[in-house]
PDB file of C-alpha atoms in Angstrom:
ATOM      1  CA  ALA A 966      -6.608   8.536 -18.128  1.00 95.00           C
ATOM      2  CA  VAL A 967      -8.209   5.938 -15.887  1.00 96.00           C
ATOM      3  CA  TYR A 968      -5.901   3.241 -14.489  1.00 97.00           C
ATOM      4  CA  PHE A 969      -6.939  -0.154 -13.111  1.00 97.00           C
ATOM      5  CA  GLY A 970      -5.680  -3.672 -12.611  1.00 97.00           C
ATOM      6  CA  SER A 971      -7.351  -6.958 -13.426  1.00 97.00           C
ATOM      7  CA  TRP A 972      -7.259 -10.622 -12.501  1.00 96.00           C
ATOM      8  CA  ASP A 973      -5.671 -11.237 -15.907  1.00 97.00           C
ATOM      9  CA  GLY A 974      -2.500  -9.765 -14.363  1.00 97.00           C
ATOM     10  CA  LYS A 975      -2.591  -6.608 -16.451  1.00 98.00           C
ATOM     11  CA  ILE A 976      -2.687  -2.931 -15.565  1.00 98.00           C
ATOM     12  CA  TYR A 977      -4.706  -0.863 -18.025  1.00 98.00           C
ATOM     13  CA  ALA A 978      -4.851   2.823 -18.919  1.00 98.00           C
ATOM     14  CA  LEU A 979      -8.017   3.997 -20.662  1.00 98.00           C
ATOM     15  CA  ASN A 980      -8.708   7.302 -22.354  1.00 96.00           C
ATOM     16  CA  ILE A 981     -11.327   9.119 -20.252  1.00 94.00           C
ATOM     17  CA  ALA A 982     -12.955  10.818 -23.243  1.00 95.00           C
ATOM     18  CA  ASN A 983     -13.864   7.679 -25.206  1.00 96.00           C
ATOM     19  CA  GLY A 984     -12.814   4.613 -23.185  1.00 94.00           C
ATOM     20  CA  THR A 985     -10.208   3.453 -25.687  1.00 97.00           C
ATOM     21  CA  LYS A 986      -7.161   1.639 -24.370  1.00 97.00           C
ATOM     22  CA  LYS A 987      -4.040   3.811 -24.163  1.00 97.00           C
ATOM     23  CA  TRP A 988      -1.745   1.047 -22.929  1.00 98.00           C
ATOM     24  CA  GLU A 989      -1.535  -2.151 -20.890  1.00 98.00           C
ATOM     25  CA  PHE A 990       1.236  -3.695 -18.789  1.00 98.00           C
ATOM     26  CA  LYS A 991       1.416  -7.395 -17.885  1.00 98.00           C
ATOM     27  CA  THR A 992       2.574  -8.424 -14.421  1.00 98.00           C
ATOM     28  CA  GLY A 993       3.156 -11.980 -13.256  1.00 97.00           C
ATOM     29  CA  GLY A 994       0.002 -12.235 -11.111  1.00 98.00           C
ATOM     30  CA  LYS A 995      -3.532 -11.065 -10.437  1.00 98.00           C
ATOM     31  CA  ILE A 996      -4.043  -7.431  -9.424  1.00 98.00           C
ATOM     32  CA  TYR A 997      -6.033  -6.750  -6.240  1.00 96.00           C
ATOM     33  CA  SER A 998      -4.238  -3.491  -5.434  1.00 94.00           C
ATOM     34  CA  ASP A 999      -5.719  -0.174  -6.548  1.00 96.00           C
ATOM     35  CA  PRO A1000      -3.197   1.808  -8.596  1.00 97.00           C
ATOM     36  CA  THR A1001      -1.918   5.010  -7.030  1.00 97.00           C
ATOM     37  CA  VAL A1002      -1.020   7.880  -9.349  1.00 97.00           C
ATOM     38  CA  ALA A1003       1.711  10.256  -8.154  1.00 97.00           C
ATOM     39  CA  GLU A1004       4.614  12.167  -9.672  1.00 92.00           C
ATOM     40  CA  GLY A1005       3.705  11.001 -13.209  1.00 97.00           C
ATOM     41  CA  LYS A1006       3.941   7.361 -12.135  1.00 98.00           C
ATOM     42  CA  ILE A1007       1.529   4.489 -11.471  1.00 98.00           C
ATOM     43  CA  PHE A1008       2.278   2.472  -8.296  1.00 98.00           C
ATOM     44  CA  VAL A1009       0.485  -0.889  -8.082  1.00 98.00           C
ATOM     45  CA  GLY A1010       0.960  -4.210  -6.309  1.00 98.00           C
ATOM     46  CA  SER A1011       0.541  -7.651  -7.856  1.00 98.00           C
ATOM     47  CA  ASP A1012       0.173 -11.259  -6.786  1.00 98.00           C
ATOM     48  CA  ASP A1013       3.602 -11.804  -8.382  1.00 98.00           C
ATOM     49  CA  GLY A1014       4.923 -10.344  -5.099  1.00 98.00           C
ATOM     50  CA  CYS A1015       6.059  -7.078  -6.672  1.00 98.00           C
ATOM     51  CA  LEU A1016       5.251  -3.433  -6.429  1.00 98.00           C
ATOM     52  CA  HIS A1017       5.360  -2.220 -10.034  1.00 98.00           C
ATOM     53  CA  VAL A1018       6.045   1.409 -10.895  1.00 98.00           C
ATOM     54  CA  LEU A1019       5.059   2.477 -14.396  1.00 98.00           C
ATOM     55  CA  ASP A1020       5.289   5.630 -16.460  1.00 98.00           C
ATOM     56  CA  ALA A1021       1.716   6.980 -16.456  1.00 98.00           C
ATOM     57  CA  ALA A1022       2.057   8.307 -20.013  1.00 97.00           C
ATOM     58  CA  ASN A1023       3.096   5.102 -21.781  1.00 98.00           C
ATOM     59  CA  GLY A1024       2.939   2.180 -19.303  1.00 98.00           C
ATOM     60  CA  SER A1025       6.637   1.336 -19.439  1.00 98.00           C
ATOM     61  CA  GLU A1026       8.064  -0.070 -16.216  1.00 98.00           C
ATOM     62  CA  ILE A1027      10.354   2.342 -14.380  1.00 98.00           C
ATOM     63  CA  TRP A1028      11.238  -0.041 -11.567  1.00 98.00           C
ATOM     64  CA  SER A1029       9.774  -2.886  -9.498  1.00 98.00           C
ATOM     65  CA  TYR A1030      10.410  -4.181  -5.999  1.00 98.00           C
ATOM     66  CA  LYS A1031      10.052  -7.858  -5.053  1.00 98.00           C
ATOM     67  CA  THR A1032       8.620  -8.784  -1.641  1.00 98.00           C
ATOM     68  CA  GLY A1033       8.235 -12.228  -0.079  1.00 97.00           C
ATOM     69  CA  LYS A1034       4.559 -12.702  -1.011  1.00 98.00           C
ATOM     70  CA  GLU A1035       1.609 -11.116  -2.807  1.00 98.00           C
ATOM     71  CA  VAL A1036       1.183  -7.326  -2.710  1.00 98.00           C
ATOM     72  CA  ARG A1037      -2.535  -6.592  -2.310  1.00 97.00           C
ATOM     73  CA  SER A1038      -2.182  -3.369  -0.349  1.00 96.00           C
ATOM     74  CA  SER A1039      -2.769  -0.231  -2.380  1.00 97.00           C
ATOM     75  CA  PRO A1040       0.315   1.970  -2.130  1.00 98.00           C
ATOM     76  CA  ALA A1041       0.347   5.419  -0.520  1.00 98.00           C
ATOM     77  CA  VAL A1042       2.816   8.038  -1.754  1.00 98.00           C
ATOM     78  CA  SER A1043       3.873  10.937   0.463  1.00 97.00           C
ATOM     79  CA  GLU A1044       6.869  13.281   0.292  1.00 97.00           C
ATOM     80  CA  GLY A1045       8.715  11.167  -2.273  1.00 97.00           C
ATOM     81  CA  VAL A1046       8.198   7.867  -0.448  1.00 98.00           C
ATOM     82  CA  VAL A1047       5.862   4.997  -1.379  1.00 98.00           C
ATOM     83  CA  TYR A1048       4.432   2.912   1.492  1.00 98.00           C
ATOM     84  CA  PHE A1049       2.738  -0.465   1.010  1.00 98.00           C
ATOM     85  CA  GLY A1050       2.150  -3.759   2.759  1.00 98.00           C
ATOM     86  CA  SER A1051       2.691  -7.325   1.613  1.00 98.00           C
ATOM     87  CA  LEU A1052       1.218 -10.646   2.630  1.00 98.00           C
ATOM     88  CA  ASP A1053       4.777 -11.451   3.807  1.00 98.00           C
ATOM     89  CA  GLY A1054       3.904  -9.377   6.908  1.00 98.00           C
ATOM     90  CA  ASN A1055       6.082  -6.363   6.132  1.00 98.00           C
ATOM     91  CA  LEU A1056       5.265  -2.725   5.552  1.00 98.00           C
ATOM     92  CA  TYR A1057       7.721  -1.223   3.075  1.00 98.00           C
ATOM     93  CA  ALA A1058       8.895   2.361   2.614  1.00 98.00           C
ATOM     94  CA  LEU A1059      10.756   2.938  -0.668  1.00 98.00           C
ATOM     95  CA  LYS A1060      12.003   6.021  -2.461  1.00 98.00           C
ATOM     96  CA  ALA A1061       9.301   6.711  -5.050  1.00 98.00           C
ATOM     97  CA  ASP A1062      11.755   7.750  -7.768  1.00 97.00           C
ATOM     98  CA  SER A1063      14.171   4.806  -7.540  1.00 98.00           C
ATOM     99  CA  GLY A1064      12.690   1.985  -5.448  1.00 98.00           C
ATOM    100  CA  GLU A1065      15.565   2.222  -2.985  1.00 98.00           C
ATOM    101  CA  GLU A1066      14.513   0.794   0.375  1.00 98.00           C
ATOM    102  CA  LYS A1067      14.282   3.349   3.182  1.00 98.00           C
ATOM    103  CA  TRP A1068      12.993   0.897   5.797  1.00 98.00           C
ATOM    104  CA  THR A1069      10.770  -2.124   6.404  1.00 98.00           C
ATOM    105  CA  PHE A1070       8.649  -2.955   9.424  1.00 98.00           C
ATOM    106  CA  GLU A1071       7.718  -6.554  10.247  1.00 98.00           C
ATOM    107  CA  THR A1072       4.360  -7.508  11.763  1.00 98.00           C
ATOM    108  CA  GLY A1073       3.091 -10.875  12.932  1.00 98.00           C
ATOM    109  CA  ASP A1074       1.056 -11.662   9.789  1.00 98.00           C
ATOM    110  CA  GLY A1075       0.117 -10.446   6.315  1.00 98.00           C
ATOM    111  CA  ILE A1076      -0.808  -6.875   5.452  1.00 98.00           C
ATOM    112  CA  ASN A1077      -3.723  -6.612   3.053  1.00 95.00           C
ATOM    113  CA  ALA A1078      -4.948  -3.106   3.877  1.00 93.00           C
ATOM    114  CA  SER A1079      -3.527   0.154   2.602  1.00 96.00           C
ATOM    115  CA  PRO A1080      -1.591   2.508   4.861  1.00 98.00           C
ATOM    116  CA  ALA A1081      -2.694   6.046   5.738  1.00 98.00           C
ATOM    117  CA  ILE A1082      -0.017   8.739   6.007  1.00 97.00           C
ATOM    118  CA  VAL A1083      -0.970  11.715   8.188  1.00 96.00           C
ATOM    119  CA  ASP A1084       1.193  14.253  10.067  1.00 96.00           C
ATOM    120  CA  GLY A1085       4.434  12.293   9.658  1.00 97.00           C
ATOM    121  CA  ARG A1086       2.938   8.984  10.760  1.00 98.00           C
ATOM    122  CA  VAL A1087       2.012   5.804   8.927  1.00 98.00           C
ATOM    123  CA  TYR A1088      -1.108   4.026  10.206  1.00 98.00           C
ATOM    124  CA  PHE A1089      -1.913   0.496   9.032  1.00 98.00           C
ATOM    125  CA  GLY A1090      -3.414  -2.763  10.194  1.00 98.00           C
ATOM    126  CA  SER A1091      -2.241  -6.347   9.912  1.00 98.00           C
ATOM    127  CA  TRP A1092      -3.811  -9.779   9.960  1.00 98.00           C
ATOM    128  CA  ASP A1093      -2.049 -10.151  13.334  1.00 98.00           C
ATOM    129  CA  GLY A1094      -4.953  -8.100  14.743  1.00 98.00           C
ATOM    130  CA  LYS A1095      -2.956  -4.963  15.467  1.00 98.00           C
ATOM    131  CA  LEU A1096      -3.270  -1.359  14.317  1.00 98.00           C
ATOM    132  CA  TYR A1097       0.181   0.202  14.031  1.00 98.00           C
ATOM    133  CA  ALA A1098       1.420   3.793  14.137  1.00 98.00           C
ATOM    134  CA  LEU A1099       4.960   4.319  12.839  1.00 98.00           C
ATOM    135  CA  ASP A1100       7.192   7.313  12.335  1.00 98.00           C
ATOM    136  CA  ALA A1101       7.009   7.799   8.548  1.00 98.00           C
ATOM    137  CA  LYS A1102      10.658   8.844   8.172  1.00 98.00           C
ATOM    138  CA  LYS A1103      12.353   6.113  10.208  1.00 98.00           C
ATOM    139  CA  GLY A1104       9.778   3.307  10.440  1.00 98.00           C
ATOM    140  CA  LYS A1105       9.977   3.237  14.234  1.00 98.00           C
ATOM    141  CA  GLU A1106       6.895   2.083  16.122  1.00 98.00           C
ATOM    142  CA  LYS A1107       5.021   4.840  17.983  1.00 98.00           C
ATOM    143  CA  TRP A1108       2.218   2.627  19.307  1.00 98.00           C
ATOM    144  CA  THR A1109       0.068  -0.418  18.566  1.00 98.00           C
ATOM    145  CA  LEU A1110      -3.524  -1.271  19.365  1.00 98.00           C
ATOM    146  CA  GLU A1111      -4.470  -4.910  19.688  1.00 97.00           C
ATOM    147  CA  THR A1112      -7.955  -5.754  18.403  1.00 97.00           C
ATOM    148  CA  GLY A1113      -9.760  -9.062  18.689  1.00 94.00           C
ATOM    149  CA  GLY A1114      -9.438  -9.950  15.008  1.00 97.00           C
ATOM    150  CA  LYS A1115      -7.608  -9.482  11.736  1.00 97.00           C
ATOM    151  CA  ILE A1116      -7.450  -5.963  10.356  1.00 97.00           C
ATOM    152  CA  MET A1117      -8.245  -6.112   6.675  1.00 94.00           C
ATOM    153  CA  SER A1118      -9.661  -2.608   6.213  1.00 94.00           C
ATOM    154  CA  SER A1119      -7.599   0.497   5.580  1.00 96.00           C
ATOM    155  CA  PRO A1120      -7.454   3.016   8.414  1.00 98.00           C
ATOM    156  CA  ALA A1121      -8.615   6.607   8.070  1.00 97.00           C
ATOM    157  CA  ALA A1122      -7.117   9.434  10.115  1.00 96.00           C
ATOM    158  CA  LYS A1123      -8.669  12.846  10.749  1.00 95.00           C
ATOM    159  CA  ASP A1124      -8.770  15.472  13.505  1.00 96.00           C
ATOM    160  CA  GLY A1125      -6.423  13.577  15.828  1.00 97.00           C
ATOM    161  CA  ARG A1126      -8.227  10.232  15.530  1.00 98.00           C
ATOM    162  CA  VAL A1127      -7.547   7.008  13.634  1.00 98.00           C
ATOM    163  CA  TYR A1128     -10.501   4.837  12.574  1.00 98.00           C
ATOM    164  CA  VAL A1129     -10.264   1.193  11.523  1.00 98.00           C
ATOM    165  CA  GLY A1130     -12.488  -1.862  11.322  1.00 97.00           C
ATOM    166  CA  SER A1131     -11.506  -5.325  12.536  1.00 97.00           C
ATOM    167  CA  SER A1132     -12.802  -8.827  11.835  1.00 97.00           C
ATOM    168  CA  ASP A1133     -13.843  -8.911  15.519  1.00 97.00           C
ATOM    169  CA  LYS A1134     -16.908  -6.950  14.256  1.00 97.00           C
ATOM    170  CA  ASN A1135     -15.827  -3.666  15.815  1.00 97.00           C
ATOM    171  CA  VAL A1136     -14.807  -0.301  14.450  1.00 97.00           C
ATOM    172  CA  TYR A1137     -12.129   1.397  16.524  1.00 98.00           C
ATOM    173  CA  ALA A1138     -11.675   5.160  16.934  1.00 97.00           C
ATOM    174  CA  VAL A1139      -8.396   5.848  18.734  1.00 97.00           C
ATOM    175  CA  ASP A1140      -6.225   8.827  19.631  1.00 97.00           C
ATOM    176  CA  ALA A1141      -3.698   9.335  16.825  1.00 97.00           C
ATOM    177  CA  ASP A1142      -0.916  10.229  19.270  1.00 96.00           C
ATOM    178  CA  SER A1143      -1.314   7.352  21.679  1.00 95.00           C
TER     179      SER A1143
END
């Protein structure tokens, strides 16, 4: 199936073979977040302030988690944990099977971009102009890089480097460890 969200507040599943609708699920707000498929579940944020977790087969809601503002970050799932940001300025780490909170990390502004999980670290940017590196298990800050503008793009990490764009019109390539 193909899964996507819409400004009508619905998440859709379409049959790949013929494009027919398999199911739809209505949230309480527009969907900017790209759905993430993992472990037979769909993870997607909504402008209703929730991360919704649906059964990929039938679209029934398994659990949801309410944040303080819109969830426009696309979730990342790694080792049984779902990571996502909210416009409330927090990055969340929840158990993917239950929604139980493992940790949250507060930044100075909203998080629109999606996190990258590589080698036990979570990399993400915030509208506070900082790129963050956190320990994925405990949510403890490893380092931050201050840019001259909001970070609205999702970072990419490869071969010991983290790459991210900033609204200061620069792309940063930084050492993943420091």
